PDB file of C-alpha atoms in Angstrom:
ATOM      1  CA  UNK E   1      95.246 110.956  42.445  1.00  0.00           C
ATOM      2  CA  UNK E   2      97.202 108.297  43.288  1.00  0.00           C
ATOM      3  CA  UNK E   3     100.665 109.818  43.002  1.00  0.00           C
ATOM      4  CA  UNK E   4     101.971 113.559  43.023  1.00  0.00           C
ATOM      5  CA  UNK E   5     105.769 114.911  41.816  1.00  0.00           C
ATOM      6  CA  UNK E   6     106.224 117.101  44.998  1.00  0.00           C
ATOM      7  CA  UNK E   7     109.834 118.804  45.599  1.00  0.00           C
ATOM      8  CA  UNK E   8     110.949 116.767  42.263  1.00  0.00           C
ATOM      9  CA  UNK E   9     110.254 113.363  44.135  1.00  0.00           C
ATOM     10  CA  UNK E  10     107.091 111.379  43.301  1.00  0.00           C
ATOM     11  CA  UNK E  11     105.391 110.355  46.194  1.00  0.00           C
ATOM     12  CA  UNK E  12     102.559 107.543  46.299  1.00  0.00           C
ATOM     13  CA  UNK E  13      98.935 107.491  48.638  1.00  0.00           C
ATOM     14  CA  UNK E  14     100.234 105.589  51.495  1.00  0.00           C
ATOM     15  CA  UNK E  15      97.005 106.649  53.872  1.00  0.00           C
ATOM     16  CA  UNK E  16      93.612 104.460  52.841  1.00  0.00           C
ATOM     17  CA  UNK E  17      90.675 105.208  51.703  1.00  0.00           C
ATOM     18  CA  UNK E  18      89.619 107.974  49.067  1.00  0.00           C
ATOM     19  CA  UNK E  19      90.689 111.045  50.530  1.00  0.00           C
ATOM     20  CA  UNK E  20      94.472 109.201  51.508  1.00  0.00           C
ATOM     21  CA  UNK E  21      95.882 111.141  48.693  1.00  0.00           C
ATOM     22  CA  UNK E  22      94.501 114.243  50.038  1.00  0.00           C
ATOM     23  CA  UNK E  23      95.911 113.452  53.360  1.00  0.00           C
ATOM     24  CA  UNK E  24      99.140 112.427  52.606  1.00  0.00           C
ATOM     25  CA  UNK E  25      99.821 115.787  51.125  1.00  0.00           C
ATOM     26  CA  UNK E  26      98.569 117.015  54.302  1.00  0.00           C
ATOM     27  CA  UNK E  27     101.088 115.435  56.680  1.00  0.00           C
ATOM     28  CA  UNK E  28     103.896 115.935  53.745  1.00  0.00           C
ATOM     29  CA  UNK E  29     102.917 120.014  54.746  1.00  0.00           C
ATOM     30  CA  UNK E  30     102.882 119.199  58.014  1.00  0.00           C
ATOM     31  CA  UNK E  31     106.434 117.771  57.920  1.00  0.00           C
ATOM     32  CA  UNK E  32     107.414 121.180  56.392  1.00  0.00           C
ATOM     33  CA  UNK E  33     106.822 122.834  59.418  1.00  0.00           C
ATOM     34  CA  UNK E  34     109.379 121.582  60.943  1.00  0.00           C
ATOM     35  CA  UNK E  35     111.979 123.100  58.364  1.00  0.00           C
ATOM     36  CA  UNK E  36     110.196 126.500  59.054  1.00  0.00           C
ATOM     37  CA  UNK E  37     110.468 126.163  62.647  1.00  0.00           C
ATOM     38  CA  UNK E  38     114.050 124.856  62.175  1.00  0.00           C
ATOM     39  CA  UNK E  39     114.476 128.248  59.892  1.00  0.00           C
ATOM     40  CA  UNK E  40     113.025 130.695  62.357  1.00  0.00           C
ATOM     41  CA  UNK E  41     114.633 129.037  65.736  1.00  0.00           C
ATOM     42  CA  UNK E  42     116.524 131.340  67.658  1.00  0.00           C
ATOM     43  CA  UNK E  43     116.521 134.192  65.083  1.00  0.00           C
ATOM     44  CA  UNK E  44     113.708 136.207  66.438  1.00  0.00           C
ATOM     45  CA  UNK E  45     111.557 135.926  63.743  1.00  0.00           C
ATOM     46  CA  UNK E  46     108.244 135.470  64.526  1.00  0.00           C
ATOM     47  CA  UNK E  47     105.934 132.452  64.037  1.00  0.00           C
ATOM     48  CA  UNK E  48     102.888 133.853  63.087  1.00  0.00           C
ATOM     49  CA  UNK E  49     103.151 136.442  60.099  1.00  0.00           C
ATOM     50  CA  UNK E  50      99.996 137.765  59.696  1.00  0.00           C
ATOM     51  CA  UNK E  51     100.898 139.775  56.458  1.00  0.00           C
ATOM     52  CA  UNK E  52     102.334 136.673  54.564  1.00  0.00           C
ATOM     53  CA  UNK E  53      99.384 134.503  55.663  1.00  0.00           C
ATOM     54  CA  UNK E  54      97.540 136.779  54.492  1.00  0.00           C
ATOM     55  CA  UNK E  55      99.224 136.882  51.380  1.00  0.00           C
ATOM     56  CA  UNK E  56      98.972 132.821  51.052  1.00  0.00           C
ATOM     57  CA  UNK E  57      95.053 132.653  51.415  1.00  0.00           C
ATOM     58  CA  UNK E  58      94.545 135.542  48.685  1.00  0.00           C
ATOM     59  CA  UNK E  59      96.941 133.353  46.312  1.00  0.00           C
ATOM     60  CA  UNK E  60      94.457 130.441  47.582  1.00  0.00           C
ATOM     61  CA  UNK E  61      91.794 132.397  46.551  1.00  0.00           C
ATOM     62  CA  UNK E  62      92.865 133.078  42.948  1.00  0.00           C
ATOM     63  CA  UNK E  63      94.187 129.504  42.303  1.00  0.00           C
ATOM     64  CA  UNK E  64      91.138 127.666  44.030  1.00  0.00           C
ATOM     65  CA  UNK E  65      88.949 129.827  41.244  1.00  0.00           C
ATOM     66  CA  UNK E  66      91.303 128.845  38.521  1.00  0.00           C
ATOM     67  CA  UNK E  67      91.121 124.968  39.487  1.00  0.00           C
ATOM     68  CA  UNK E  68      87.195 125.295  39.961  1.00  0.00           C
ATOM     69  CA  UNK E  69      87.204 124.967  43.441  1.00  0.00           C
ATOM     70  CA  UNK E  70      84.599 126.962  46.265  1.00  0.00           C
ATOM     71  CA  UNK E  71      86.995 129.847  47.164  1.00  0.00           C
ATOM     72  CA  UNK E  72      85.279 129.831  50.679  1.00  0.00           C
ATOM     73  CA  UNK E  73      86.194 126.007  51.144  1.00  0.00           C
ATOM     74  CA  UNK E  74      89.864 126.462  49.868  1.00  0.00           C
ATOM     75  CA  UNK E  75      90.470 129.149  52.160  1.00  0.00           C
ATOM     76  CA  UNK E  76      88.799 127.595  55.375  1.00  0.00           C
ATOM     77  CA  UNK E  77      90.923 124.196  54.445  1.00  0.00           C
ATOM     78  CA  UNK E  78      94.581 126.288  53.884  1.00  0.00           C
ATOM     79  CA  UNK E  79      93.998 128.813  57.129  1.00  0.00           C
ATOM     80  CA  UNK E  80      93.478 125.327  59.115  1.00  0.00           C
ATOM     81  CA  UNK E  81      96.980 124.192  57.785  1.00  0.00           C
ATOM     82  CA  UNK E  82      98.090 127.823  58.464  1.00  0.00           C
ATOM     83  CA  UNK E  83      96.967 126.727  62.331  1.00  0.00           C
ATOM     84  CA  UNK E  84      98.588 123.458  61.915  1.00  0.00           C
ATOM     85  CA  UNK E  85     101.740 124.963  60.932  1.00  0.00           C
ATOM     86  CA  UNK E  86     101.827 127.622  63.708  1.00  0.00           C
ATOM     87  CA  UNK E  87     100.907 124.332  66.316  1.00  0.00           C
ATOM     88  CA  UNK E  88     104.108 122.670  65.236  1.00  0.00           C
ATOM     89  CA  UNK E  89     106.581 125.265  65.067  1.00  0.00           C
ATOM     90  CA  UNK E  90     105.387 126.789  68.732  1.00  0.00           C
ATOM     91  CA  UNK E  91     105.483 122.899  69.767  1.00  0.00           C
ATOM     92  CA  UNK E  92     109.122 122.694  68.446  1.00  0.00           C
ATOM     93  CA  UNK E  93     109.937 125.869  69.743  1.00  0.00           C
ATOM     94  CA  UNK E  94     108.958 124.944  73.263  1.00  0.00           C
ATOM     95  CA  UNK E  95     110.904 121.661  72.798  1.00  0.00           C
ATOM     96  CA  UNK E  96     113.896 123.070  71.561  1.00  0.00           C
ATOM     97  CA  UNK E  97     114.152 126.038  74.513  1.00  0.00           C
ATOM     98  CA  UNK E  98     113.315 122.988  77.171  1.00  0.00           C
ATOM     99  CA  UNK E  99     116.383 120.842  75.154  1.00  0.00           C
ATOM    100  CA  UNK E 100     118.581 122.220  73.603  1.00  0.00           C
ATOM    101  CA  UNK E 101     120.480 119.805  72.903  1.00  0.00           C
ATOM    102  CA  UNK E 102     117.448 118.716  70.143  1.00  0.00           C
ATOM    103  CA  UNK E 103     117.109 122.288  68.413  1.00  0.00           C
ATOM    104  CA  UNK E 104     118.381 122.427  65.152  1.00  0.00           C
ATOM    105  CA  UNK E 105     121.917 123.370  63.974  1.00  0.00           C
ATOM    106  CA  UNK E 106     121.530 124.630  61.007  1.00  0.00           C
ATOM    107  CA  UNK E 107     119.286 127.507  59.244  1.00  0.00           C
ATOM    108  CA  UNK E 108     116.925 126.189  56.472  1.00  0.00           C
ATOM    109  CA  UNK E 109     116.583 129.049  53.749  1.00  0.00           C
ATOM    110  CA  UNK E 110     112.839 129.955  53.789  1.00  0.00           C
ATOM    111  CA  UNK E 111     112.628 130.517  50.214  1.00  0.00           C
ATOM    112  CA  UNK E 112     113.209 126.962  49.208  1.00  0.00           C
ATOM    113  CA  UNK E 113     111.122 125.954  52.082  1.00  0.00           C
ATOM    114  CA  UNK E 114     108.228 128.759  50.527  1.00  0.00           C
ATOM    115  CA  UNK E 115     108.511 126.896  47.200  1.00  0.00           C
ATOM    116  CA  UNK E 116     107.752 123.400  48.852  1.00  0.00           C
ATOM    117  CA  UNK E 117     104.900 125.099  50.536  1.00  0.00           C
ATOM    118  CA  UNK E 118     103.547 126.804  47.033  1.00  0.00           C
ATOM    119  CA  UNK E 119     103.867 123.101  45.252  1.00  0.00           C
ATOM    120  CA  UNK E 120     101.816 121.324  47.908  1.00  0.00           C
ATOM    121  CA  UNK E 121      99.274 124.256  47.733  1.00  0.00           C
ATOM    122  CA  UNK E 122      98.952 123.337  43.895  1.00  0.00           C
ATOM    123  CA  UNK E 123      98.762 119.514  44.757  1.00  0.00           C
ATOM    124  CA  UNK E 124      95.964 119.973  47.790  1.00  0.00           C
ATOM    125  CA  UNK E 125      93.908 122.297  45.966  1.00  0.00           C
ATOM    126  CA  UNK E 126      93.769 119.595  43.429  1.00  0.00           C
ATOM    127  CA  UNK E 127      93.190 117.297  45.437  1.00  0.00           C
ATOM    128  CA  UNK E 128      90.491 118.593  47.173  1.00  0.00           C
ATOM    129  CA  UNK E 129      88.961 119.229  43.205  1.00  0.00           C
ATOM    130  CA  UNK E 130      89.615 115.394  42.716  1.00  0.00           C
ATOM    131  CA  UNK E 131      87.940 114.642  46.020  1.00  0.00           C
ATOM    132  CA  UNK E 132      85.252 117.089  46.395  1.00  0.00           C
ATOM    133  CA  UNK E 133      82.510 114.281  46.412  1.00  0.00           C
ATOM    134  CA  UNK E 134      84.178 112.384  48.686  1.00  0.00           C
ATOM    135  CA  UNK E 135      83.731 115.014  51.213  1.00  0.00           C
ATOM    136  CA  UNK E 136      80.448 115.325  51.615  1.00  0.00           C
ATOM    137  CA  UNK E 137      80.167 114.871  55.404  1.00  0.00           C
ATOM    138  CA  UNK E 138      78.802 111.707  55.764  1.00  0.00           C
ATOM    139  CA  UNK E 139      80.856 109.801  53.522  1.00  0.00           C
ATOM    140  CA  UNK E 140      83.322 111.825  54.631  1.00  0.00           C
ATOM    141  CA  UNK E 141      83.867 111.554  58.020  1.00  0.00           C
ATOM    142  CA  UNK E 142      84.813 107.469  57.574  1.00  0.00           C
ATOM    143  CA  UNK E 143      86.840 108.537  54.553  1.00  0.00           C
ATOM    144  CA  UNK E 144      88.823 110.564  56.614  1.00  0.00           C
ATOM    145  CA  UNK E 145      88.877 108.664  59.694  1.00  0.00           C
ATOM    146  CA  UNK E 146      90.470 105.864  57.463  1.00  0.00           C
ATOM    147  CA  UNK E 147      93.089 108.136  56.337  1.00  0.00           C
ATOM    148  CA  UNK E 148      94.470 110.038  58.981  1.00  0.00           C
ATOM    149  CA  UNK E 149      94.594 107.093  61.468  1.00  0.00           C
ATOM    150  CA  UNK E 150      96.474 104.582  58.582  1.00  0.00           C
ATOM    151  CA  UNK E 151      98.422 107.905  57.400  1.00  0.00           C
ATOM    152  CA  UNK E 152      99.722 108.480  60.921  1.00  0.00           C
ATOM    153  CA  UNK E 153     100.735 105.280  61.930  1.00  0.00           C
ATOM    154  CA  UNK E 154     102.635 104.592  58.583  1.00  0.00           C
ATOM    155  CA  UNK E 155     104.423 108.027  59.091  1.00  0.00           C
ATOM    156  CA  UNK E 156     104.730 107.371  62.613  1.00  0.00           C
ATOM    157  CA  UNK E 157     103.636 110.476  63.944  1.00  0.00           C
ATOM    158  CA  UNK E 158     104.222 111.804  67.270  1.00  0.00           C
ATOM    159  CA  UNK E 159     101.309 113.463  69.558  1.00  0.00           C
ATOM    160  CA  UNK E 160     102.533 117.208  68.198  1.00  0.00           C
ATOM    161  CA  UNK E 161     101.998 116.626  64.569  1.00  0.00           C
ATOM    162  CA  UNK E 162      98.929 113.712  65.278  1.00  0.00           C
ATOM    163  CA  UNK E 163      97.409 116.674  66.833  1.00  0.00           C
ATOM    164  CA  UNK E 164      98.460 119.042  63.443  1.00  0.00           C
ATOM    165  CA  UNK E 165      96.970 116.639  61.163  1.00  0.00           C
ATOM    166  CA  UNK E 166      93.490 116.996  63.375  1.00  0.00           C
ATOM    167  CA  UNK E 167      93.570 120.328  62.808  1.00  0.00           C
ATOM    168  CA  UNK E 168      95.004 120.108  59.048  1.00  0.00           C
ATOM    169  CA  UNK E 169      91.965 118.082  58.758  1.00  0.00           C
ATOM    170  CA  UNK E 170      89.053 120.205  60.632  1.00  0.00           C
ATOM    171  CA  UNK E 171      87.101 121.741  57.020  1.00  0.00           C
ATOM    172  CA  UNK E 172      88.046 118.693  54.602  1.00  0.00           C
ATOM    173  CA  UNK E 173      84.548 117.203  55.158  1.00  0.00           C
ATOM    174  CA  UNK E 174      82.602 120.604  55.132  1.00  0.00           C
ATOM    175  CA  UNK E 175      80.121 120.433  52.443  1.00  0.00           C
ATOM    176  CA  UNK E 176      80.808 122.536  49.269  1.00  0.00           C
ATOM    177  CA  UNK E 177      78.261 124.855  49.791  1.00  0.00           C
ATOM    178  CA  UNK E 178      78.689 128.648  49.807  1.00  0.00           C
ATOM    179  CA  UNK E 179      79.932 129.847  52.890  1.00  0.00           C
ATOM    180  CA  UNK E 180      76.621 131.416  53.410  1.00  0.00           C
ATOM    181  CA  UNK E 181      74.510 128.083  54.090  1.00  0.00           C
ATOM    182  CA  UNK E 182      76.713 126.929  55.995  1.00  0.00           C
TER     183      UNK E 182
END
């Protein structure tokens, strides 16, 4: 896939290499974090919701089997971007109590921000259809290397979300095998 409509913009593979698609989408999620974090800062909501996220990876589930992907891959790869997510908000959160000055003025509505979130779940989960042999873990691993590296430079990434898009990235070049043989 070399472009995806995502929040009514179309956005083009900037990362290299087969699975920059794939990854792109990843660090677009990524970048969503922020607006949750922004959303929850100073409100006392929590970070980690267990019941939503739960929620989100039975969704995965159902669409992952609709799109003809391995149920047990789709959910390892969206509860690593669950992690991801969590890294970056309690990374902003820290920032933001140490300087305030940075934290956010405004309140993002989460249901907008929930939509986003549901639209790049479509777009990664067909992705990771599009680019299931590309992720067998040989092949893989330079695929992927190629990506993130090229993917974080051109989106200039600082250590908190580098260090996301590592963990975004920890079950893209499992093999599709059932979780079983693994």
């Amino acid at each position: 896939m070399n472009a995806e409509t995502v929040g009514g913009t179309v956005e083009t593979a900037k990362s290299l290499g087969g699975l920059g698609a794939l990854t792109d989408l990843l660090i677009q999620r990524i970048r969503v974090s922020d607006d949750v974090a922004a959303s929850k800062f100073g409100t006392g909501s929590p970070i980690e919701d267990p019941v939503r996220e739960a929620q989100v990876l039975e969704q995965v589930r159902t669409q992952a089997e609709a799109a003809g992907v391995n149920p047990d891959t789709a959910v390892a790869f969206f509860q690593d971007q669950i992690t991801a997510s969590r890294a970056v908000q309690k990374g902003l959160f820290a920032r933001w109590t140490a300087h305030p000055e940075e934290a956010p003025t405004t309140r993002p509505d989460l249901g907008p921000i929930r939509e986003q979130l549901d639209q790049l779940t479509t777009a990664l989960l067909q992705e990771l259809k599009e680019t299931e042999e590309l992720r067998e873990p040989i092949a893989c691993t330079v695929q992927l290397a190629l990506a993130t590296r090229s993917g974080a430079v051109r989106e200039r990434l600082d250590t908190l979300h580098r260090e996301a898009l590592r963990t975004a990235t920890q079950s893209v070049c499992r093999s599709s095998e059932p979780a079983g043989r693994r």
